[in-house]
Every structure is written in C-alpha cells, then in structure tokens.
Coordinates of C-alpha atoms in Angstrom, one line a residue:
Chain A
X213 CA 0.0 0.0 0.0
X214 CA 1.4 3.4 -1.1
X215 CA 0.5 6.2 1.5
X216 CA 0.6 10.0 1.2
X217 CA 0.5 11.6 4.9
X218 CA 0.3 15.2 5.3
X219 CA 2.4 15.9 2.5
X220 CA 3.4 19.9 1.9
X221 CA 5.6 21.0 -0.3
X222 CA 6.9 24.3 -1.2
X223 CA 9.9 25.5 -3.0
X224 CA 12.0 29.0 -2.5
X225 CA 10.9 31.8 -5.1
X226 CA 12.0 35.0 -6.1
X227 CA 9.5 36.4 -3.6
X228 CA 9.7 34.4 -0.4
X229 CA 8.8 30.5 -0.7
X230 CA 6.0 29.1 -2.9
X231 CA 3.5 26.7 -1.7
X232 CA 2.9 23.9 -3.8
X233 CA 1.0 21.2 -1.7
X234 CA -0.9 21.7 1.5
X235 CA -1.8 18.7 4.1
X236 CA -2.5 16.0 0.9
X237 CA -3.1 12.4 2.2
X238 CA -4.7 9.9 0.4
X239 CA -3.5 6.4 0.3
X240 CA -4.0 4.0 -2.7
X241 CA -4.3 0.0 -2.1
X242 CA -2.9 -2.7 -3.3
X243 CA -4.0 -3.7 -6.9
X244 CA -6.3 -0.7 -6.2
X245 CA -5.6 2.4 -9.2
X246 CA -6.4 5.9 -8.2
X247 CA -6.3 8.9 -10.5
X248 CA -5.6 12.4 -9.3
X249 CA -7.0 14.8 -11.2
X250 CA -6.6 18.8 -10.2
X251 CA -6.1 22.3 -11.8
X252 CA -3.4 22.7 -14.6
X253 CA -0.4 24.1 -12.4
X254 CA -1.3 22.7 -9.3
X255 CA 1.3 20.4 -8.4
X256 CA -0.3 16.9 -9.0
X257 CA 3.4 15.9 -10.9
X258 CA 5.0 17.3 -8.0
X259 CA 3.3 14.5 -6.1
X260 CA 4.4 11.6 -8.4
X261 CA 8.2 13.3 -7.6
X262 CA 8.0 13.2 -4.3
X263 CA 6.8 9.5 -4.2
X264 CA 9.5 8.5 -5.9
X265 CA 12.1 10.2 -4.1
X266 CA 13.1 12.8 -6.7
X267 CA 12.0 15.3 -4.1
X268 CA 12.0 15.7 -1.0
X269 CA 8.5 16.8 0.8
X270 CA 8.7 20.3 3.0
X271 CA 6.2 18.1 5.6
X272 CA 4.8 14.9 6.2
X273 CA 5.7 11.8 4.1
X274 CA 5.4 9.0 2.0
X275 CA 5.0 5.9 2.9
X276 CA 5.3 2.0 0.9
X277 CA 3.6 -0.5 3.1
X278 CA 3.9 1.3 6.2
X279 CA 7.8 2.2 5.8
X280 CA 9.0 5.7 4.3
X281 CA 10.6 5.5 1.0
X282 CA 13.8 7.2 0.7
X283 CA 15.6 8.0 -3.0
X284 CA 15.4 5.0 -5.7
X285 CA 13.2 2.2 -4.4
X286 CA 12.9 -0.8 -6.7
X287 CA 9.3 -1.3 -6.3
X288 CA 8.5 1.8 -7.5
X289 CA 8.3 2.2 -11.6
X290 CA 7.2 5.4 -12.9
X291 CA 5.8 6.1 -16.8
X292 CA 7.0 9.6 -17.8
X293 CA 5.1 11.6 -19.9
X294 CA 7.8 12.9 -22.0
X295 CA 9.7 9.9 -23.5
X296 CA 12.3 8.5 -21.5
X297 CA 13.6 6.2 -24.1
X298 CA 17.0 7.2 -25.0
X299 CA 17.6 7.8 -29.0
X300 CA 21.0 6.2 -28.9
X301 CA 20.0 2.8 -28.2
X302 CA 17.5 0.2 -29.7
X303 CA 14.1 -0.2 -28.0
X304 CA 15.1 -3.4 -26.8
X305 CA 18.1 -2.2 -25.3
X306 CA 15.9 0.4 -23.9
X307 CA 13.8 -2.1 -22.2
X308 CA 16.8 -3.6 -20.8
X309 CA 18.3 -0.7 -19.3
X310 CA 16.7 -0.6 -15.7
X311 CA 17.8 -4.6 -15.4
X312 CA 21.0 -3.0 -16.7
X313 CA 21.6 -0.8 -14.0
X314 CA 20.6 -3.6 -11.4
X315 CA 23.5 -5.6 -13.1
X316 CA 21.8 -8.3 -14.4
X317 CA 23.6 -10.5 -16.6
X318 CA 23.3 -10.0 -20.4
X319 CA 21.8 -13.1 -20.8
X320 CA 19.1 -13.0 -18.2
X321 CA 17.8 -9.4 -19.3
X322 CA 17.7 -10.1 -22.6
X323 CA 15.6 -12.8 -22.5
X324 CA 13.1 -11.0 -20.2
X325 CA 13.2 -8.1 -22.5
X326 CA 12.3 -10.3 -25.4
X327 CA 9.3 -11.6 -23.5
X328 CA 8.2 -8.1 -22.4
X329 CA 8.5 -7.3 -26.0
X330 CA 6.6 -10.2 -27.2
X331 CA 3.8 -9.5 -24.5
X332 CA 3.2 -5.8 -25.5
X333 CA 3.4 -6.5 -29.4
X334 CA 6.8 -5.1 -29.8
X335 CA 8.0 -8.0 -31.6
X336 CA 9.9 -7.1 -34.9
X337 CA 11.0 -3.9 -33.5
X338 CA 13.8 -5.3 -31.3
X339 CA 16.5 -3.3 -33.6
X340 CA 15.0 -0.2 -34.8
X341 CA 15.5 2.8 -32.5
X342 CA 13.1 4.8 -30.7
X343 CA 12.8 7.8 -33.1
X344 CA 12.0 4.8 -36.0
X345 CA 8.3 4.1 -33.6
X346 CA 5.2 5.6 -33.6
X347 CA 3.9 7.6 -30.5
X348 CA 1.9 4.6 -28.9
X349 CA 4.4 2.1 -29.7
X350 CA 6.6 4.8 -28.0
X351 CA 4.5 4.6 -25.1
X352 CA 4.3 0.7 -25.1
X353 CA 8.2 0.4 -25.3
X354 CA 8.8 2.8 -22.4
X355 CA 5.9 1.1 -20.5
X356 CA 7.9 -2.3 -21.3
X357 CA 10.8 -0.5 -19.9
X358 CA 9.3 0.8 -16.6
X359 CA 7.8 -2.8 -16.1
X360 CA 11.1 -4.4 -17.0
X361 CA 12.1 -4.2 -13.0
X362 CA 8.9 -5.6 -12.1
X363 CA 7.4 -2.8 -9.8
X364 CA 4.9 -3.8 -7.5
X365 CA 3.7 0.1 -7.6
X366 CA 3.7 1.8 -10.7
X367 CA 3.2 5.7 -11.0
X368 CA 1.9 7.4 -14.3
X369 CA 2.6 10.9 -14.6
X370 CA 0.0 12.3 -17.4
X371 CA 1.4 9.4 -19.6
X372 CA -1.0 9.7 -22.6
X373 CA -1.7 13.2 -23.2
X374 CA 0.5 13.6 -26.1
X375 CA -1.3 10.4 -27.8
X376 CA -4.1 10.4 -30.3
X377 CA -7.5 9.4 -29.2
X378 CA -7.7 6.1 -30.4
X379 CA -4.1 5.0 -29.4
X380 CA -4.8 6.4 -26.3
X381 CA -7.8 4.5 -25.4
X382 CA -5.9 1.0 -26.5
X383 CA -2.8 1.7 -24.4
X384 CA -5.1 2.8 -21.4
X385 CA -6.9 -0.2 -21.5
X386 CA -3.4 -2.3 -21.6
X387 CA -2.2 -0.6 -19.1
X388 CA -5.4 -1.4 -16.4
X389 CA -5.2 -4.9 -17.9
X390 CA -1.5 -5.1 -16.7
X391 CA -2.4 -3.4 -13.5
X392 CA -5.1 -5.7 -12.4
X393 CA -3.1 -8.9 -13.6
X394 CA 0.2 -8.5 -11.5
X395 CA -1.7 -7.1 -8.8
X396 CA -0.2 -3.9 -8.8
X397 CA -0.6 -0.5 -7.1
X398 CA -1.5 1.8 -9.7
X399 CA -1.7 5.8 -9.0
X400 CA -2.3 8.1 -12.4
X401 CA -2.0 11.7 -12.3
X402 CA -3.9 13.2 -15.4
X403 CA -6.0 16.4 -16.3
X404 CA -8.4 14.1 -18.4
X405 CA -11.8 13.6 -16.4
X406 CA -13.2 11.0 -19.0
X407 CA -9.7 9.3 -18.8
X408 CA -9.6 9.1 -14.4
X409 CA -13.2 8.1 -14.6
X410 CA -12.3 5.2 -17.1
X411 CA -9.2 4.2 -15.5
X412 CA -9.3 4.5 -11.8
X413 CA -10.9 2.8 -8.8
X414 CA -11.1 6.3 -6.8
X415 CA -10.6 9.9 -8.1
X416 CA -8.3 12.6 -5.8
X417 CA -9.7 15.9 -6.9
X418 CA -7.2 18.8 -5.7
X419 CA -7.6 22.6 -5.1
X420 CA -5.8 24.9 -7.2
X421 CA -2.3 25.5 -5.7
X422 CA -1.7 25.8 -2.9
X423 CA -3.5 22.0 -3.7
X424 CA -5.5 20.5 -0.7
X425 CA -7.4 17.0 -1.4
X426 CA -11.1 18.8 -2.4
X427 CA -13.0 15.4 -2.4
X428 CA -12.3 11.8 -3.1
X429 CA -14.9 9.9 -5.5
X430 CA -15.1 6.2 -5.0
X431 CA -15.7 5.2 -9.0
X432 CA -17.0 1.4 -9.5
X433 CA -16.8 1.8 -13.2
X434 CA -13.3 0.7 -14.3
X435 CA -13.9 -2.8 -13.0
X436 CA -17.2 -3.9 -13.9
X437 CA -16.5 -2.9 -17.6
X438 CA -14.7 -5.4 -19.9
X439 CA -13.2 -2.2 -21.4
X440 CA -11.4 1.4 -20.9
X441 CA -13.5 2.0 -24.1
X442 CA -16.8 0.9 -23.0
X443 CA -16.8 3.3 -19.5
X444 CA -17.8 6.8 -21.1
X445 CA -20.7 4.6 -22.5
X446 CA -22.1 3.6 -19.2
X447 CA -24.8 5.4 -17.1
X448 CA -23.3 6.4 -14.4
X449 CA -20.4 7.9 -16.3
X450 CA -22.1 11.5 -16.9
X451 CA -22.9 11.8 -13.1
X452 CA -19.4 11.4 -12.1
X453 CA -18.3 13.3 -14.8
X454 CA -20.4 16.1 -14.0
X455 CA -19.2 15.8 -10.2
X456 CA -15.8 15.9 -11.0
X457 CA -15.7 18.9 -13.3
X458 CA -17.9 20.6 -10.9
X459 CA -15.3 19.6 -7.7
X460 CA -12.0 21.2 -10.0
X461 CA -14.4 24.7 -10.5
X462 CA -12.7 25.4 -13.6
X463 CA -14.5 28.9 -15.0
X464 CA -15.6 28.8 -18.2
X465 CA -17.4 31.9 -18.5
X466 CA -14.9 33.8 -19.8
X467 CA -15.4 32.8 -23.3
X468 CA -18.9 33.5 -23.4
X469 CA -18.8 36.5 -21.9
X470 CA -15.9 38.1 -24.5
X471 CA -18.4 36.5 -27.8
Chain B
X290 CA 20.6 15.7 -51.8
X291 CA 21.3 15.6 -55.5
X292 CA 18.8 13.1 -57.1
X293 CA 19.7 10.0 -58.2
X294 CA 19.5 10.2 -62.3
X295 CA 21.2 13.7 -62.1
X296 CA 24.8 11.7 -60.2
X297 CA 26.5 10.7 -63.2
X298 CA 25.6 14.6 -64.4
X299 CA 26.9 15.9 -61.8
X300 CA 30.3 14.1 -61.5
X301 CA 30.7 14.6 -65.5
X302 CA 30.6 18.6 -64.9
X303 CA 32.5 18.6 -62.0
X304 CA 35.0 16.7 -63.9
X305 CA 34.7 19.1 -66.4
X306 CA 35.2 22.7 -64.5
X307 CA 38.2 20.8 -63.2
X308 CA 39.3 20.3 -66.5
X309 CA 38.6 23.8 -68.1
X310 CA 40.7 25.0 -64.5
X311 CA 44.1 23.0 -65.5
X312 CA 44.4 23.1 -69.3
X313 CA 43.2 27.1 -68.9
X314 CA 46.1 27.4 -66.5
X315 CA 48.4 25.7 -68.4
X316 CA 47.5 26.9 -71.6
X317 CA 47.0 30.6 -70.3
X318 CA 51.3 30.5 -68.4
X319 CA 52.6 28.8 -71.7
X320 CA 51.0 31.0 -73.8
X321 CA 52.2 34.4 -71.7
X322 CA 48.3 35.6 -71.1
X323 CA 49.0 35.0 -67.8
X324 CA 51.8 36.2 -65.5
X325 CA 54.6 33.7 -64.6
X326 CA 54.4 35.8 -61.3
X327 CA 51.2 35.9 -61.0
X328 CA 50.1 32.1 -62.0
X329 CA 51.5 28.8 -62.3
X330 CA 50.5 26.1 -64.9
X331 CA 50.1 22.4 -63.5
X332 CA 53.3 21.5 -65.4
X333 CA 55.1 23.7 -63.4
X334 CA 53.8 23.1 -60.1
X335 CA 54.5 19.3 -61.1
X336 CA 58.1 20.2 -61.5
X337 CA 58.2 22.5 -58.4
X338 CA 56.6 18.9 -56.6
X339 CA 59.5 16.9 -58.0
X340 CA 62.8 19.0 -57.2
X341 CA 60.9 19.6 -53.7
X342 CA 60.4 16.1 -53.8
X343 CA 64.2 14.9 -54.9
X344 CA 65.8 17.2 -51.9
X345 CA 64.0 15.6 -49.5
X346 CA 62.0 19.1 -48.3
X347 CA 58.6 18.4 -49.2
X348 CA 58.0 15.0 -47.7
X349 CA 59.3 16.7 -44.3
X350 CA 57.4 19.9 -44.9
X351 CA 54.1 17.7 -45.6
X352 CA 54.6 15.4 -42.8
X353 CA 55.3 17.7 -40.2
X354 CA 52.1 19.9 -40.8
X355 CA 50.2 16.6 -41.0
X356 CA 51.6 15.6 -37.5
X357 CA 50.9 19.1 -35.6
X358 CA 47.5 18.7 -37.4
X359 CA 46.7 15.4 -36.1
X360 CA 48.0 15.8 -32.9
X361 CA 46.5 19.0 -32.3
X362 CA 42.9 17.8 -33.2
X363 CA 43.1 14.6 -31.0
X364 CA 44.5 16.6 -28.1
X365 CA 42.3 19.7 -28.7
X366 CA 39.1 17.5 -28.8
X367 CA 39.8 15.1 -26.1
X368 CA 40.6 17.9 -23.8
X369 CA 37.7 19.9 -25.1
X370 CA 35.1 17.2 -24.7
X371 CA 36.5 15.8 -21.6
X372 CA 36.0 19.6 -20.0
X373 CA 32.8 19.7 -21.4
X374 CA 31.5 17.2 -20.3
X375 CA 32.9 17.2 -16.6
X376 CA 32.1 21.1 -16.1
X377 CA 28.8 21.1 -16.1
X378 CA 28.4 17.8 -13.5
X379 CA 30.5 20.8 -10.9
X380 CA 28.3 23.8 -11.1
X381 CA 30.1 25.9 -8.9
X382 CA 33.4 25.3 -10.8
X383 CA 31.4 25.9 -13.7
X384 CA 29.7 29.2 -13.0
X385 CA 33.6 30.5 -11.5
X386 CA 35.0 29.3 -14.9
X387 CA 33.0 30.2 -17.6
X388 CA 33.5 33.6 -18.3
X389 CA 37.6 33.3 -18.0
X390 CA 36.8 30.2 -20.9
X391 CA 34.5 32.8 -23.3
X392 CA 37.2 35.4 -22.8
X393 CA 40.2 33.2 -24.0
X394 CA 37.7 32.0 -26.6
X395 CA 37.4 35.6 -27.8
X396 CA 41.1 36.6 -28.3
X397 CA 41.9 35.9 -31.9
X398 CA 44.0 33.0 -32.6
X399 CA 46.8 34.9 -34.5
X400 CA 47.9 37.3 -31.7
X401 CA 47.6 33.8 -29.2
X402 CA 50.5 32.5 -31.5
X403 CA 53.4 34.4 -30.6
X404 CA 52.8 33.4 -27.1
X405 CA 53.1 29.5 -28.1
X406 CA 56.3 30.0 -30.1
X407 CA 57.9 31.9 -26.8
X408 CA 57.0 29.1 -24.2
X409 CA 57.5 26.3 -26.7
X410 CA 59.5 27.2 -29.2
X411 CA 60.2 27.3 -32.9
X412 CA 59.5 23.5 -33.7
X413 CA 56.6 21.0 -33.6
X414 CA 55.1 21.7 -30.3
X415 CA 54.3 25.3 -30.3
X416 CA 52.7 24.3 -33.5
X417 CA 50.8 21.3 -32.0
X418 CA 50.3 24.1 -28.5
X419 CA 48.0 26.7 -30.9
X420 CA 46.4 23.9 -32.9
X421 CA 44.9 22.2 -29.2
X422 CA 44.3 25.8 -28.5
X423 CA 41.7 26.2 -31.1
X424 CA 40.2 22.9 -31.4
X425 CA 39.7 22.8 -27.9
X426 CA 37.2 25.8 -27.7
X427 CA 35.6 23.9 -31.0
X428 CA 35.0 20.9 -29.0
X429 CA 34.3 22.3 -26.1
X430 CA 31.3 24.9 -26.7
X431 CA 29.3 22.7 -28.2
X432 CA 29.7 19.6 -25.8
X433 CA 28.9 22.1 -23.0
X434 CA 26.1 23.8 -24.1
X435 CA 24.5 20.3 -24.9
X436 CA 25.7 19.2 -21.6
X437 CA 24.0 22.0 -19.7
X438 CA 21.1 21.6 -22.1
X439 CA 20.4 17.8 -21.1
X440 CA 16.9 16.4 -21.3
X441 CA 16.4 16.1 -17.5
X442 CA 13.2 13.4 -18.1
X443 CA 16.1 11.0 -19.0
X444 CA 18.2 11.9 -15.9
X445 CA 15.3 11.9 -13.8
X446 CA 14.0 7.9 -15.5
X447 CA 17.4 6.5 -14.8
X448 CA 17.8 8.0 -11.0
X449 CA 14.2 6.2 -10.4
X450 CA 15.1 2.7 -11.5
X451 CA 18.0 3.8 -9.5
X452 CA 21.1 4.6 -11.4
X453 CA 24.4 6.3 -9.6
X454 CA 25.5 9.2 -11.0
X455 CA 28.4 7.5 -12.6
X456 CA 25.8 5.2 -14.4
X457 CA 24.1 8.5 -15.2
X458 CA 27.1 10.2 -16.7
X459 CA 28.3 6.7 -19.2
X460 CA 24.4 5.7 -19.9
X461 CA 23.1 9.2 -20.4
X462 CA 25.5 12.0 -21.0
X463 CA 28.4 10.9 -22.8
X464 CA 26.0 9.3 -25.6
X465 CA 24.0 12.7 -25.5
X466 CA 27.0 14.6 -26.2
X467 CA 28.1 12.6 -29.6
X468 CA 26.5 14.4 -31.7
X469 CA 27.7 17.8 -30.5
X470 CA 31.3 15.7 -30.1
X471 CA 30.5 15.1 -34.1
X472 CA 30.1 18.8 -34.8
X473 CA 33.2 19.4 -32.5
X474 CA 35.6 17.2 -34.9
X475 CA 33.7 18.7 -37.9
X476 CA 34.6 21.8 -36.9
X477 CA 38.1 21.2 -35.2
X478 CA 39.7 19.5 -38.1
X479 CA 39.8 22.7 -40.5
X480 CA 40.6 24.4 -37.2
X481 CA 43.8 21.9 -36.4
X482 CA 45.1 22.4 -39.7
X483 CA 44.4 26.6 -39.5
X484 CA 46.3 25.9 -35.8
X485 CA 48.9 24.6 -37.4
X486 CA 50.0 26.8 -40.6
X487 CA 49.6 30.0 -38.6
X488 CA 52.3 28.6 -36.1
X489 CA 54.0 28.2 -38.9
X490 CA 54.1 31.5 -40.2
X491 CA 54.4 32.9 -37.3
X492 CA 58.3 31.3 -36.8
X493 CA 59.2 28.1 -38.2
X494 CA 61.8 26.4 -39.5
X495 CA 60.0 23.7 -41.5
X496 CA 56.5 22.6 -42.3
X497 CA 53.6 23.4 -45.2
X498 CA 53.0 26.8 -43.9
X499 CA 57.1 27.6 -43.6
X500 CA 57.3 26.4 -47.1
X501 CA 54.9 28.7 -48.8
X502 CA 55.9 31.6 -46.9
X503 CA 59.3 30.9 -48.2
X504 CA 58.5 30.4 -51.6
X505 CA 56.5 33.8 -51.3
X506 CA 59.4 35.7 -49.9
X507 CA 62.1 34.2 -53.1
X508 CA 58.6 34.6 -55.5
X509 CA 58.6 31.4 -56.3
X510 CA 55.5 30.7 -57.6
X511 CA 55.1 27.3 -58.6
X512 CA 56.1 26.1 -54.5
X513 CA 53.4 28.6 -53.4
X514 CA 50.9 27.0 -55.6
X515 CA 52.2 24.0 -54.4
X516 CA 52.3 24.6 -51.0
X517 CA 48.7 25.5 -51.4
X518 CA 47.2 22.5 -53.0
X519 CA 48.8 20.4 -50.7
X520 CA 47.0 21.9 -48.0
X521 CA 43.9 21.5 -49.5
X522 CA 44.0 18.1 -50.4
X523 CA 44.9 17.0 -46.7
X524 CA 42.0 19.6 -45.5
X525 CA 40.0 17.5 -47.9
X526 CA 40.9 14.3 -46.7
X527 CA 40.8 15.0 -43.3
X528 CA 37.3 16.4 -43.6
X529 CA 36.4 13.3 -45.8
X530 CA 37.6 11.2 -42.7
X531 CA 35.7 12.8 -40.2
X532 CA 32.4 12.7 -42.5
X533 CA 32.7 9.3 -42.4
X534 CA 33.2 8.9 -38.1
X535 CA 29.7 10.2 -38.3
X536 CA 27.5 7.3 -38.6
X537 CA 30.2 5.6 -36.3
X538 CA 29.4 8.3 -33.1
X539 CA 26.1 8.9 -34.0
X540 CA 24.8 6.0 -35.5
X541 CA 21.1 6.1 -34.3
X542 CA 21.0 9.3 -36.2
X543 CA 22.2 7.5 -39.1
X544 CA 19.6 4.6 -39.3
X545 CA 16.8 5.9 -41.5
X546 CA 14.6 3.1 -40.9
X547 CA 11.2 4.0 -40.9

C-alpha cells in the first residue's frame, strides 16, 4: 500500500517560498488504481516526484507499506510523460536498461526483455531505435521499460496526453489490464476527467495551488466494464463526470462572456 | 541531396570545371596571357613537386604539418570534450570558470600565437600548442552547451530505477553529447590544420606553412601553388575522414529506418 501523509511541499521563489501542496493524504491499495485529477499548475506531478524520491517533501511523508521511502526504491516504476527512451540505443536495449543498471547478466535481461517485447506487441521492433516508432508504440516500449524491474507500484505521470485518441484508449486499456493482472498498485495523475473516470478505482480531486485533497470519489466503473472504451458509454459515467468537473471549479465563462 | 539520375551529371561537370581550370592554367602561363608571377601552370607546379620532392623538403614539410595537425585535433578534442563534459556535473566550478573560458575563446588565434612560439619554441610543439588551443574551444562549446542543455526526463527515468551518477554520466551524458562531439571534430579538423599553418608562419623552421611563406618571400610561384594545394588536399581528406566517423558516433541518427 502506497500512502501520502500530510504531505506539503513548497519550493524557494523570487518572492519568499512558494507553496505547492498543503496537508495532501490519500493512500492508494494494493491492486487498487487511483487517478488524481486537479487544476493545470497545481502540483499533482509534484506529487508523483515526491513519491519516488526525486524530491523531498517540506512536511509529512510518503509511505510504501507502512515504511518511508527514501531516494530509488525498486518497487517503485514510474511512466513519464515525455519519453524517457534514449535515441541512442535500440528499444530493446531500452527495455533492458533498468535490469542493466541492477546488473543483471546479459543473458538473463535479454531474455526478459524479449518476452516483455513479445507481450506488449513489440516484436519485430527489437533493432529499430526509438525515433523509428510511432507515438503509442513509443509509449508501449517505455511502459515495457518501466515494467522491465517488475514494480509492484507503478506511477503514471499524465502518460497519454500527447497520444491520439484512439491509441490512447488501446494503451489505457493495456495498461489497467496489466495493472489488475500483477496485482499492482497503480496511481495516475492526469488532467483528463473522462480518462480518471475510465481508468481509476477512486478519483483525488485537488484545489488549485496551494492543492488540498477537495473530495475523493469512490468510482465502480473501471472494474465492472470489460473495457477502458466501453466506461464513457455507461450510465453512471455523466454523473461522475459532472461531479468531478464541478469539484476542480474550472471557470468557463470567460469565453462566453468576451463573444 | 542531389537526385539519383542527375549523379552521373553531376560528376561529368565537375570533372569538367576541373578540366577547363588545368588546361586554362596551363594553356594561359605557356601561352604568356598570364603572368609567370602571378600564375602557375600544372606543369610547373608538377616540376616544383619533383625537385621539392628529390631534396627531401617536401616530404618533411608535408609530414610535419600533417603531425601538428593530427595531434593538435586529437588533443584539442579530447581535452575539449573531456572539460565539457565534466564542467557542467560541478556547477560551482562551472559558473567561476565560464567567463575566463569565453574570454580566451574571444582573443583571436593569430595574436595567441606568438605566445606559443615563446613558451614552446620554434619547432613542432608550439605548433601542436596553438592547434589544441583552437580545437579545444571547438570541442568544447558545443559539448557544454548540450551538456547544460540535457533532457532532464532521461536523468530523472534512470535515477528512479535507480542509477548512480556515474551510471548516469556513461548511460546518459556521454551518448548525449556525440553528436555535438560530431560537430566538434567537424569543426576542429579545419581548425587543427588553420592551428597549425599559422604557427607556422608565425616562426618556423620547417612545415607546409614555412614552405609557402618561403616560396612567397624568393617569389617562387610554382612552390606557393604547391604549398597550397597540398593543403587542401589534406583539408580534404581530413574532412572526408571525419564525415565518415559520423554514422560511427552517432549511429542512431544514421539509421533511416522508418
């Protein structure tokens, strides 16, 4: 179980310190996948960093089955949402590379970066180099290489906005599948309220920054459909939807009111 | 990119301005429209070549510009891209150092020169001492600007699954910097050589650049023209060489596999 407690976090500015988190706990279960959803700005990656030990938290802490996790952990895997493949090596030397810095044998991490490949229908691409992919094969390569260490939590940091829709729904949809199967902790940070609602088991709305946990929406949807593709469809969708928009308070009279 | 049907077109005129450059050169000094001062026809730098050739002078001359050249490149760069890359990993060194480095980088090579002569002395290494000079500021803007550039989401990925820093600096910045290490020997080799001659013109006793100076000072002509060419057919060949260490140090940029 991954567990925020009373995290703050600010950072020094030109004028004085600015105050990025306030109080945020939420905890997120195993094989349990929560979304956090918040403002644009309002330091919902910041978390993610935090978690993972790129940064330290001004307050409070985070916690991995009831111990605090300090710097690198290896149960923690993290998808980027810029590409974190590098350009100089072949995908499946990309997928290797965390096993590589472990110092596994050659051998061994080949073999277990052939499967992943194999698995997420990267097969055939074992020699081209990243740049050579499309964007969601992108994605699925630097998923396989973020699963390649086997976390047991895995932490998505707006992975898919830069995807097309349809790609994006198919890679979601692999990536809850994979979640579910290796009964994995799963926490997403996105700005897409169709995609938390689709993906997660419970919603964290935060406050524009400083953020505060606004509400917390328990959302049964995920699991009882056979499909990320087949939530938006279902009746309860809209509601939750509706909630959620409402809970961020995003203004959108502007618009109106300039036309 | 020239396209495909227009390559034997291409080489066939090329061939040819070649050709109209030699036989109107040869034709122009034999026939007195051009001034034996002035010009030299390929017959005559071909004879200038062989009594240069037969006293020994030009295969010393030739080979010792070749040597500073080489030396001063693979010194130049290796220092250049060894600073550049290390500098920015110590920030505070860094920020103390890099306006005394754009300074030096500013002072114009020729008035450097003398200096190099004074503390080395008239021979090779003074020579090889303001070639490394100049190469090494080739090598080492670029490799430092892309070092302080670095894409921090790969830094970041690697310290997650839990990289050390020295892992970090032989997984992610040295192969980050080969391209800009590319642009560096692109950019030092016409710079080595350029090291080099001016040394050599500045006080020498032998070399490429001593020989056409000398020629110039007892007008001889042909050894200028000589002295010349030379040069630029080793500045062609070294640049040839380096074109083709491209797809060797940056190979993925290389593979156009789509």
């Amino acid at each position: 179980m991954l567990e925020f407690r009373n995290i703050s976090f600010s950072f020094p500015g030109r004028r004085g310190p600015v105050e990025v988190l306030r109080d945020v706990s939420f905890t997120c279960a195993e094989d349990e996948i929560v979304a956090v959803i918040g403002p644009s700005g309002c330091g919902k990656s910041t978390l993610l960093s935090l978690a993972i030990g790129l940064r330290k938290p001004t307050a409070g802490e985070v916690l991995l089955d009831g111990r605090p996790v300090k710097g690198a952990d290896r149960r923690l895997g993290m998808l980027f949402q810029q590409t974190t493949l590098l350009p100089w090596r072949s995908v499946l030397e990309n997928i290797e590379l965390g096993l590589e810095i472990r110092g596994e044998l050659k051998a061994q991490r080949r073999k277990r970066a052939l499967a992943l490949m194999q698995q997420y229908g990267l097969a055939g691409f074992e020699r081209k180099y990243p740049h050579a992919l499309s964007g969601g094969m992108q994605k699925r390569a630097a998923l396989a290489q973020t699963l390649a260490i086997e976390p047991t939590v895995l932490l998505l940091d707006e992975p898919f906005a830069a995807l097309d829709a349809q790609t994006r729904v198919v890679i979601e949809n692999d990536v809850v599948k994979i979640c579910r199967a290796g009964k994995r902790t799963m926490v997403i940070v996105t700005h897409d309220i169709a995609e938390a609602i689709s993906m997660a088991d419970r919603v964290v709305v935060l406050s524009r920054r400083p953020a505060t946990v606004k509400q917390i929406y328990q959302i049964p949807l995920s699991r009882k459909a056979a499909n990320v593709a087949d939530v938006p469809s279902m009746q309860e969708f809209t509601y939750f939807f509706k909630s959620i928009w409402d809970a961020l308070d995003i203004s959108v009279t502007g618009m109106s009111a300039a036309a | 990119m020239t396209r495909l049907s227009h390559r034997p077109l291409v080489i066939l005129g090329r061939l040819a301005v070649l050709a109209i450059i030699l036989i109107g050169a040869e034709l122009g000094v034999r026939y007195g429209m051009l001034s034996q001062l002035f010009f030299s026809s390929p017959s005559q730098i071909f004879e200038a070549l062989l009594t240069q050739w037969s006293n020994g002078s030009f295969l010393q001359d030739a080979g010792i510009t070749i040597l500073e050249t080489m030396l001063g490149l693979a010194a130049g760069s290796l220092l250049g891209m060894g600073i550049g890359l290390l500098l920015p990993q110590l920030r505070l060194l860094s920020s103390v150092f890099e306006p005394f480095l754009m300074v030096l980088n500013g002072i114009p090579v020729i008035v450097i020169a003398p200096l190099f002569i004074l503390w080395l002395g008239l021979g090779v290494p003074s020579k090889i001492g303001i070639s490394v000079y100049i190469v090494f500021f080739a090598m080492f803007i670029p490799v430092y600007t892309a070092s302080l550039r670095l894409d921090t989401t790969l830094v970041d990925a690697l310290r997650v699954m839990g990289a050390s820093r020295s892992q970090i600096f032989w997984k992610v910045i040295v192969p980050s910097s080969l391209p800009s290490v590319y642009t560096g020997l692109k950019i030092g080799s016409g710079l080595a050589l350029i090291g080099a001659v001016i040394g050599e013109f500045v006080a020498s006793r032998a070399g490429l650049g001593h020989m056409i100076l000398y020629a110039s000072g007892t007008l001889d002509t042909p050894t200028l023209y000589l002295g010349i060419l030379t040069l630029a057919i080793f500045a062609a060949a070294l640049s040839l060489t380096i074109d083709a260490l491209g797809p060797v140090l940056v190979h993925w940029r290389f593979s156009d596999e789509k």
